[in-house]
Short mmCIF file of C-alpha atoms and ligand atoms in Angstrom, two decimals:
data_model
loop_
_atom_site.label_atom_id
_atom_site.label_comp_id
_atom_site.label_asym_id
_atom_site.label_seq_id
_atom_site.Cartn_x
_atom_site.Cartn_y
_atom_site.Cartn_z
CA MET A 1 97.48 121.20 145.19
CA ARG A 2 94.54 123.34 144.20
CA TRP A 3 92.12 121.72 141.52
CA ASN A 4 91.46 123.80 138.52
CA GLY A 5 90.09 123.29 135.38
CA ALA A 6 93.13 123.90 133.18
CA GLY A 7 95.32 121.52 135.22
CA ALA A 8 92.22 118.98 134.97
CA LEU A 9 92.06 119.30 130.89
CA ALA A 10 96.12 119.42 131.05
CA LEU A 11 95.86 115.94 133.05
CA MET A 12 93.01 114.51 131.02
CA ALA A 13 95.06 115.39 127.88
CA GLY A 14 98.10 113.82 129.07
CA LEU A 15 96.49 110.48 130.03
CA ALA A 16 94.59 110.39 126.39
CA VAL A 17 97.98 110.92 124.74
CA SER A 18 99.68 108.48 126.94
CA LEU A 19 96.91 105.82 126.02
CA GLY A 20 97.31 106.78 122.75
CA PHE A 21 93.66 107.78 121.85
CA ALA A 22 92.53 110.90 119.47
CA GLN A 23 91.72 113.69 121.41
CA PRO A 24 90.60 117.47 120.43
CA ALA A 25 93.67 119.40 119.50
CA THR A 26 94.66 121.86 122.08
CA ALA A 27 95.21 125.38 121.16
CA GLN A 28 98.80 125.63 121.57
CA GLY A 29 98.91 122.40 119.54
CA SER A 30 99.75 122.01 115.83
CA GLY A 31 95.74 121.28 115.21
CA SER A 32 96.15 117.57 114.93
CA ALA A 33 95.64 115.69 117.98
CA THR A 34 96.92 112.69 116.10
CA LEU A 35 100.52 114.76 115.46
CA ASP A 36 100.62 116.27 118.95
CA ALA A 37 100.43 112.76 120.18
CA ALA A 38 103.09 111.51 117.82
CA LYS A 39 105.41 114.26 119.12
CA THR A 40 104.95 113.86 122.45
CA ARG A 41 106.15 110.33 122.11
CA ALA A 42 108.54 110.70 119.44
CA GLN A 43 107.27 107.92 117.50
CA ILE A 44 104.52 107.35 114.69
CA LEU A 45 102.28 103.87 115.59
CA CYS A 46 101.69 102.43 112.19
CA GLY A 47 99.06 99.41 111.21
CA ILE A 48 100.95 96.92 109.09
CA SER A 49 100.28 93.36 108.14
CA GLY A 50 103.90 92.18 108.72
CA GLN A 51 103.69 89.04 106.91
CA VAL A 52 103.67 90.06 103.41
CA PRO A 53 107.06 90.13 101.43
CA GLY A 54 107.26 93.10 99.42
CA PHE A 55 104.90 95.22 101.62
CA SER A 56 105.88 94.17 105.27
CA LEU A 57 107.75 91.57 106.50
CA PRO A 58 110.78 91.69 108.87
CA ASP A 59 114.03 90.48 107.38
CA SER A 60 116.53 88.58 108.81
CA GLN A 61 118.07 91.31 111.36
CA GLY A 62 114.34 91.72 112.23
CA VAL A 63 114.12 95.04 110.52
CA MET A 64 110.38 95.68 108.86
CA ARG A 65 110.55 95.78 105.48
CA GLY A 66 108.46 96.80 102.22
CA LEU A 67 106.47 99.63 100.73
CA ASP A 68 103.64 99.62 103.27
CA ALA A 69 106.66 99.75 105.74
CA ASP A 70 108.66 102.50 104.00
CA THR A 71 105.34 104.16 103.65
CA CYS A 72 105.06 104.28 107.63
CA ARG A 73 108.74 105.54 107.49
CA ALA A 74 108.12 108.18 105.11
CA ILE A 75 105.25 109.98 107.60
CA ALA A 76 107.48 109.66 110.82
CA ALA A 77 109.93 111.29 108.45
CA ALA A 78 107.30 114.22 107.95
CA ALA A 79 105.76 113.94 111.10
CA VAL A 80 108.53 113.58 114.03
CA GLY A 81 111.46 114.39 111.31
CA ASP A 82 113.02 111.09 111.70
CA ALA A 83 112.05 107.54 109.37
CA THR A 84 113.18 105.19 112.52
CA LYS A 85 110.79 106.62 114.86
CA VAL A 86 107.88 104.04 113.63
CA LYS A 87 106.24 101.62 115.88
CA PHE A 88 105.31 98.68 113.70
CA VAL A 89 102.10 97.39 114.85
CA PRO A 90 100.84 93.96 113.48
CA THR A 91 97.31 94.06 112.49
CA THR A 92 95.28 91.21 110.96
CA THR A 93 92.51 91.69 108.14
CA GLN A 94 89.88 91.51 110.55
CA ASN A 95 91.06 93.91 113.60
CA ARG A 96 93.02 96.65 111.50
CA PHE A 97 89.91 98.93 111.51
CA THR A 98 89.16 98.36 115.10
CA ALA A 99 92.76 99.37 115.85
CA LEU A 100 92.66 102.55 113.82
CA GLN A 101 89.04 103.63 115.38
CA SER A 102 90.56 102.97 118.78
CA GLY A 103 93.61 104.97 118.34
CA GLU A 104 95.97 101.96 118.70
CA VAL A 105 97.90 103.26 115.44
CA ASP A 106 97.86 106.48 113.84
CA LEU A 107 97.57 105.39 110.34
CA LEU A 108 97.40 101.89 108.49
CA SER A 109 99.44 100.73 105.87
CA ARG A 110 98.56 97.44 105.40
CA THR A 111 97.13 96.55 101.74
CA THR A 112 93.89 97.83 102.18
CA THR A 113 91.27 98.51 99.37
CA TRP A 114 89.94 101.86 99.25
CA THR A 115 86.20 101.14 99.22
CA LEU A 116 83.01 103.39 99.55
CA GLY A 117 81.38 101.39 102.28
CA ARG A 118 84.69 101.43 104.60
CA GLU A 119 85.21 105.03 103.86
CA GLY A 120 81.33 105.51 104.37
CA ASN A 121 80.70 103.09 107.39
CA LEU A 122 83.89 102.91 109.54
CA GLY A 123 84.64 106.61 110.17
CA LEU A 124 87.99 106.29 108.41
CA LEU A 125 89.57 107.94 105.08
CA PHE A 126 92.11 106.70 102.74
CA ALA A 127 94.73 109.42 101.93
CA TRP A 128 96.37 108.02 99.23
CA VAL A 129 96.49 104.76 96.99
CA ASN A 130 100.16 103.25 97.34
CA TYR A 131 99.55 100.42 95.11
CA TYR A 132 96.87 99.89 92.48
CA ASP A 133 96.12 96.52 92.80
CA GLY A 134 93.41 93.79 91.55
CA THR A 135 92.32 90.23 92.96
CA GLY A 136 93.66 87.41 91.32
CA PHE A 137 94.18 83.34 91.94
CA LEU A 138 97.12 81.44 92.64
CA VAL A 139 96.83 77.82 91.56
CA LYS A 140 99.26 74.72 91.52
CA LYS A 141 100.49 74.11 88.06
CA SER A 142 99.76 69.97 88.35
CA SER A 143 95.93 71.39 88.20
CA GLY A 144 96.18 72.36 84.88
CA VAL A 145 94.18 75.16 85.25
CA ASP A 146 95.25 78.03 82.94
CA SER A 147 91.92 80.27 83.30
CA ALA A 148 89.31 81.27 86.39
CA LYS A 149 86.65 80.68 84.05
CA LYS A 150 87.75 76.58 84.42
CA MET A 151 87.29 76.58 88.05
CA ASP A 152 83.63 75.98 88.91
CA GLY A 153 83.47 74.00 91.82
CA ALA A 154 86.58 74.98 93.33
CA THR A 155 87.50 75.31 97.28
CA ILE A 156 89.42 78.82 97.55
CA CYS A 157 91.53 79.77 100.39
CA VAL A 158 90.86 83.69 101.37
CA GLN A 159 91.17 85.59 104.38
CA PRO A 160 88.17 86.70 106.08
CA GLY A 161 87.14 90.25 106.42
CA THR A 162 88.55 90.81 103.16
CA SER A 163 87.62 92.98 99.96
CA THR A 164 88.61 89.42 98.40
CA GLU A 165 85.52 87.53 99.52
CA LEU A 166 83.05 89.96 97.81
CA ALA A 167 85.39 90.22 94.62
CA ILE A 168 85.18 85.97 94.30
CA ALA A 169 81.41 86.08 95.07
CA ASP A 170 80.67 88.75 92.47
CA PHE A 171 82.88 86.92 89.80
CA TYR A 172 81.31 83.50 90.12
CA ARG A 173 77.93 84.96 90.18
CA VAL A 174 78.77 86.86 87.07
CA ASN A 175 79.92 83.42 85.71
CA LYS A 176 77.16 81.42 87.05
CA MET A 177 79.76 78.91 88.49
CA LYS A 178 80.01 77.75 92.23
CA PHE A 179 82.74 77.56 94.34
CA THR A 180 83.14 76.81 98.21
CA PRO A 181 85.30 79.47 100.10
CA ILE A 182 87.79 78.01 102.81
CA LEU A 183 88.36 80.77 105.02
CA ILE A 184 91.45 80.80 107.22
CA GLN A 185 92.35 84.34 109.22
CA ASP A 186 96.35 83.38 110.14
CA LEU A 187 98.10 83.95 106.38
CA PRO A 188 101.07 81.28 106.64
CA GLU A 189 98.18 78.95 107.61
CA LEU A 190 95.95 79.90 104.72
CA GLN A 191 99.26 79.39 102.71
CA GLY A 192 100.11 76.37 104.13
CA ALA A 193 96.87 74.85 103.31
CA PHE A 194 96.60 75.99 99.69
CA LEU A 195 100.11 74.45 99.02
CA SER A 196 99.13 70.92 100.80
CA GLY A 197 95.78 70.94 98.58
CA ARG A 198 93.25 71.85 100.96
CA CYS A 199 91.89 74.43 98.44
CA ASP A 200 92.70 74.52 94.93
CA ALA A 201 93.19 78.17 94.66
CA TYR A 202 94.78 80.95 96.77
CA SER A 203 92.76 84.21 96.20
CA THR A 204 94.11 87.82 97.17
CA ASP A 205 95.30 90.95 95.95
CA ALA A 206 97.40 89.59 92.80
CA SER A 207 100.47 91.77 94.61
CA ALA A 208 100.76 89.61 97.41
CA LEU A 209 100.18 86.34 95.23
CA ALA A 210 102.97 87.50 92.81
CA THR A 211 105.35 88.41 95.87
CA PHE A 212 104.37 84.95 97.77
CA ARG A 213 104.94 83.06 94.68
CA PHE A 214 108.21 84.68 94.15
CA SER A 215 108.97 84.00 97.99
CA GLN A 216 108.87 79.85 97.25
CA GLY A 217 112.13 79.95 95.45
CA PRO A 218 112.57 77.50 93.12
CA LYS A 219 109.28 75.90 93.97
CA ALA A 220 107.64 79.29 92.23
CA ALA A 221 107.65 77.04 88.98
CA ASP A 222 104.98 74.78 90.42
CA LEU A 223 102.78 77.87 91.05
CA VAL A 224 100.35 79.66 88.16
CA LEU A 225 98.87 82.92 88.59
CA LEU A 226 96.07 83.05 86.63
CA PRO A 227 95.58 85.91 84.12
CA GLU A 228 92.01 87.42 85.02
CA ILE A 229 92.19 90.01 87.52
CA ILE A 230 88.71 90.20 88.64
CA SER A 231 88.51 93.60 90.51
CA LYS A 232 89.68 96.84 91.22
CA GLU A 233 91.36 96.80 94.70
CA PRO A 234 93.33 100.26 95.04
CA LEU A 235 95.32 99.98 98.42
CA GLY A 236 95.28 102.76 100.50
CA VAL A 237 96.87 104.85 103.56
CA MET A 238 94.17 104.95 105.85
CA VAL A 239 93.52 107.74 109.13
CA ARG A 240 90.44 108.41 111.45
CA LYS A 241 88.16 110.66 110.31
CA GLY A 242 87.61 114.12 112.39
CA ASP A 243 92.00 114.86 112.04
CA ASP A 244 92.07 116.68 109.25
CA LYS A 245 95.27 117.98 109.80
CA TRP A 246 96.62 114.51 110.20
CA PHE A 247 94.83 113.69 106.68
CA ASP A 248 96.48 116.57 105.23
CA ILE A 249 100.48 115.28 106.35
CA VAL A 250 99.75 111.76 105.28
CA ARG A 251 98.06 112.47 101.70
CA TRP A 252 100.59 115.40 101.12
CA THR A 253 103.96 113.02 102.40
CA PHE A 254 102.66 110.50 99.58
CA ILE A 255 102.24 113.36 97.07
CA ALA A 256 105.77 114.79 97.61
CA LEU A 257 106.93 111.21 97.27
CA ILE A 258 105.70 111.10 93.84
CA THR A 259 106.65 114.36 92.88
CA ALA A 260 110.28 114.09 93.90
CA GLU A 261 109.90 110.97 91.52
CA GLU A 262 108.42 113.58 88.75
CA LYS A 263 111.36 115.86 89.36
CA GLY A 264 114.10 113.46 89.66
CA VAL A 265 115.08 114.23 93.47
CA THR A 266 116.33 111.33 95.12
CA ALA A 267 118.05 110.24 98.36
CA ALA A 268 121.09 110.82 96.95
CA ASN A 269 120.77 114.02 95.01
CA VAL A 270 118.36 115.74 97.35
CA ASP A 271 121.30 117.95 99.20
CA SER A 272 122.63 119.12 95.50
CA MET A 273 118.71 120.09 94.65
CA LEU A 274 118.68 122.43 97.60
CA THR A 275 120.34 124.65 94.82
CA SER A 276 117.72 123.60 92.14
CA THR A 277 116.55 126.93 90.14
CA ASP A 278 113.17 124.69 89.33
CA PRO A 279 110.37 126.33 91.10
CA ASP A 280 108.51 123.34 92.06
CA ILE A 281 111.72 121.40 93.34
CA ARG A 282 112.67 124.73 95.71
CA ARG A 283 109.13 124.55 97.21
CA LEU A 284 109.06 121.02 97.31
CA LEU A 285 112.23 121.08 99.89
CA GLY A 286 111.67 124.04 101.59
CA VAL A 287 114.03 126.57 100.12
CA ASP A 288 111.18 128.67 99.09
CA GLY A 289 107.52 129.28 100.24
CA ASP A 290 106.04 127.84 103.70
CA LEU A 291 104.41 124.18 102.46
CA GLY A 292 105.52 122.27 105.67
CA LYS A 293 104.24 125.26 107.93
CA ALA A 294 100.71 124.65 106.17
CA LEU A 295 100.68 121.36 107.13
CA GLY A 296 101.66 122.33 110.87
CA LEU A 297 105.22 120.75 109.90
CA ASP A 298 108.46 122.47 109.19
CA ASN A 299 109.40 123.51 106.05
CA LYS A 300 112.51 120.74 105.59
CA TRP A 301 109.01 118.01 106.04
CA ALA A 302 109.68 116.88 102.37
CA TYR A 303 113.50 117.03 102.37
CA ASN A 304 113.77 114.72 105.25
CA VAL A 305 111.40 112.60 103.63
CA ILE A 306 113.46 111.97 100.41
CA LYS A 307 116.69 112.10 102.27
CA GLN A 308 115.87 109.17 104.56
CA VAL A 309 113.32 107.28 102.50
CA GLY A 310 113.90 108.53 99.02
CA ASN A 311 111.28 109.16 96.30
CA PHE A 312 108.10 106.66 95.41
CA GLY A 313 110.06 104.89 92.84
CA GLU A 314 113.00 104.25 94.60
CA MET A 315 110.25 102.89 97.29
CA TRP A 316 109.42 100.81 94.87
CA ASP A 317 112.77 99.83 93.72
CA ARG A 318 113.57 98.95 96.71
CA ASN A 319 110.68 96.91 97.68
CA ILE A 320 108.56 95.54 94.76
CA THR A 321 110.93 95.43 91.89
CA PRO A 322 112.73 92.47 93.53
CA MET A 323 110.01 90.34 93.59
CA GLY A 324 109.75 90.67 89.58
CA VAL A 325 106.23 92.70 90.18
CA PRO A 326 106.36 95.13 87.15
CA ARG A 327 105.87 98.98 87.63
CA SER A 328 102.68 99.05 84.84
CA ILE A 329 99.88 101.16 86.22
CA ASN A 330 101.80 101.92 89.31
CA ASN A 331 103.89 104.17 87.37
CA LEU A 332 104.06 107.95 87.06
CA TRP A 333 101.28 109.27 84.98
CA THR A 334 104.07 110.84 82.66
CA LYS A 335 105.06 106.93 82.30
CA GLY A 336 101.43 105.45 81.48
CA GLY A 337 100.86 105.03 85.16
CA LEU A 338 98.13 106.30 87.57
CA GLN A 339 100.36 108.03 90.08
CA TYR A 340 99.82 111.76 89.37
CA ALA A 341 100.84 114.51 91.87
CA PRO A 342 98.53 117.57 92.25
CA PRO A 343 100.35 120.78 92.29
CA MET A 344 102.72 121.13 95.67
CA ARG A 345 102.52 125.13 95.60
N1 GSH B 1 92.99 94.06 99.82
C1 GSH B 1 92.29 93.65 100.30
C2 GSH B 1 92.87 92.10 101.14
C3 GSH B 1 93.74 92.53 102.05
C4 GSH B 1 94.58 91.13 102.07
O1 GSH B 1 94.13 90.05 102.38
N2 GSH B 1 95.85 91.44 102.70
C5 GSH B 1 96.52 89.83 102.71
C6 GSH B 1 97.27 89.89 101.68
S1 GSH B 1 97.91 91.39 100.66
C7 GSH B 1 97.26 90.11 103.48
O2 GSH B 1 97.82 91.55 104.58
N3 GSH B 1 97.62 89.43 104.63
C8 GSH B 1 98.64 89.44 105.69
C9 GSH B 1 98.04 89.52 106.94
O3 GSH B 1 96.54 88.74 107.06
O4 GSH B 1 98.62 89.45 107.86
C10 GSH B 1 91.45 94.14 101.63
O5 GSH B 1 91.58 95.44 101.85
O6 GSH B 1 90.53 93.33 102.23
#
């Protein structure tokens, strides 16, 4: 075989795709190397935790369930047309960013707080917030503690590599109190340490504390979520910098989920909505206009997402509502919450 430059390039691109690394987009491609690679393998690689009820946790059949898992499914429906084409890649609080930087995953959907440091230093970008959260504390009811301000000298179980660590340190400094962090990476081990009394409190995002408490069944009554929420933790979906088209796809898929909720388009009624006269709905579903094409996708991208995964409210009701967590600031802006979809036009 004669060696030629084009062949060598194709070979290198193929190798890069098969290894899953990001590479520059080819002229024939969609303009997104990540999308091209996902299409070639007919699957997206989605970094999740896999251990947090309500966010990502396998059910008794081994199917990954949760808001983060459904976020991955929505991106798969948009990118490759099929919500089932997701490889869920478990990541830890410590290795999650390396997994994304190295190309082991196409996106991170993993209770990760959007901060300047992470966006500025790591070569990564937050595409959207799927849960507005804050750091909280869980204690044993038997401790009698009813406020974080009464926890001077406490030992606190926390996962390393989290924004929780910094939030607690700030809170204690501001309140002129002392605490001892007990850093444990493995979540079940950390939760076990808390339940067995090795630490006075377990601290992380309040959502995860609430869903953990709920997962304790009748024993939930022995645990108390303290009233203080000591930091802002907007949990976002992350991609690598440098593939703007992929960033657009991830961001606008989320905006499509919010828009669908705003407009009352659901998995059940999306087919009948195809004949809606509402111009926003017609553009959303690809009946009019070329919004999909602008993203390098089929114009039915958002239809596929809504048909297969539902709108954001449906994702919430399926995963978070059963855990007894109210929608509050995570509601649509029209209902007093923070989720506001920029116009899809
Ligand atoms: N949002 C914080 C905390 C993230 C975090 O600790 N998440 C926990 C609970 S929400 C988690 O995913 N634990 C499961 C695991 O480590 O697999 C951050 O981005 O640092």
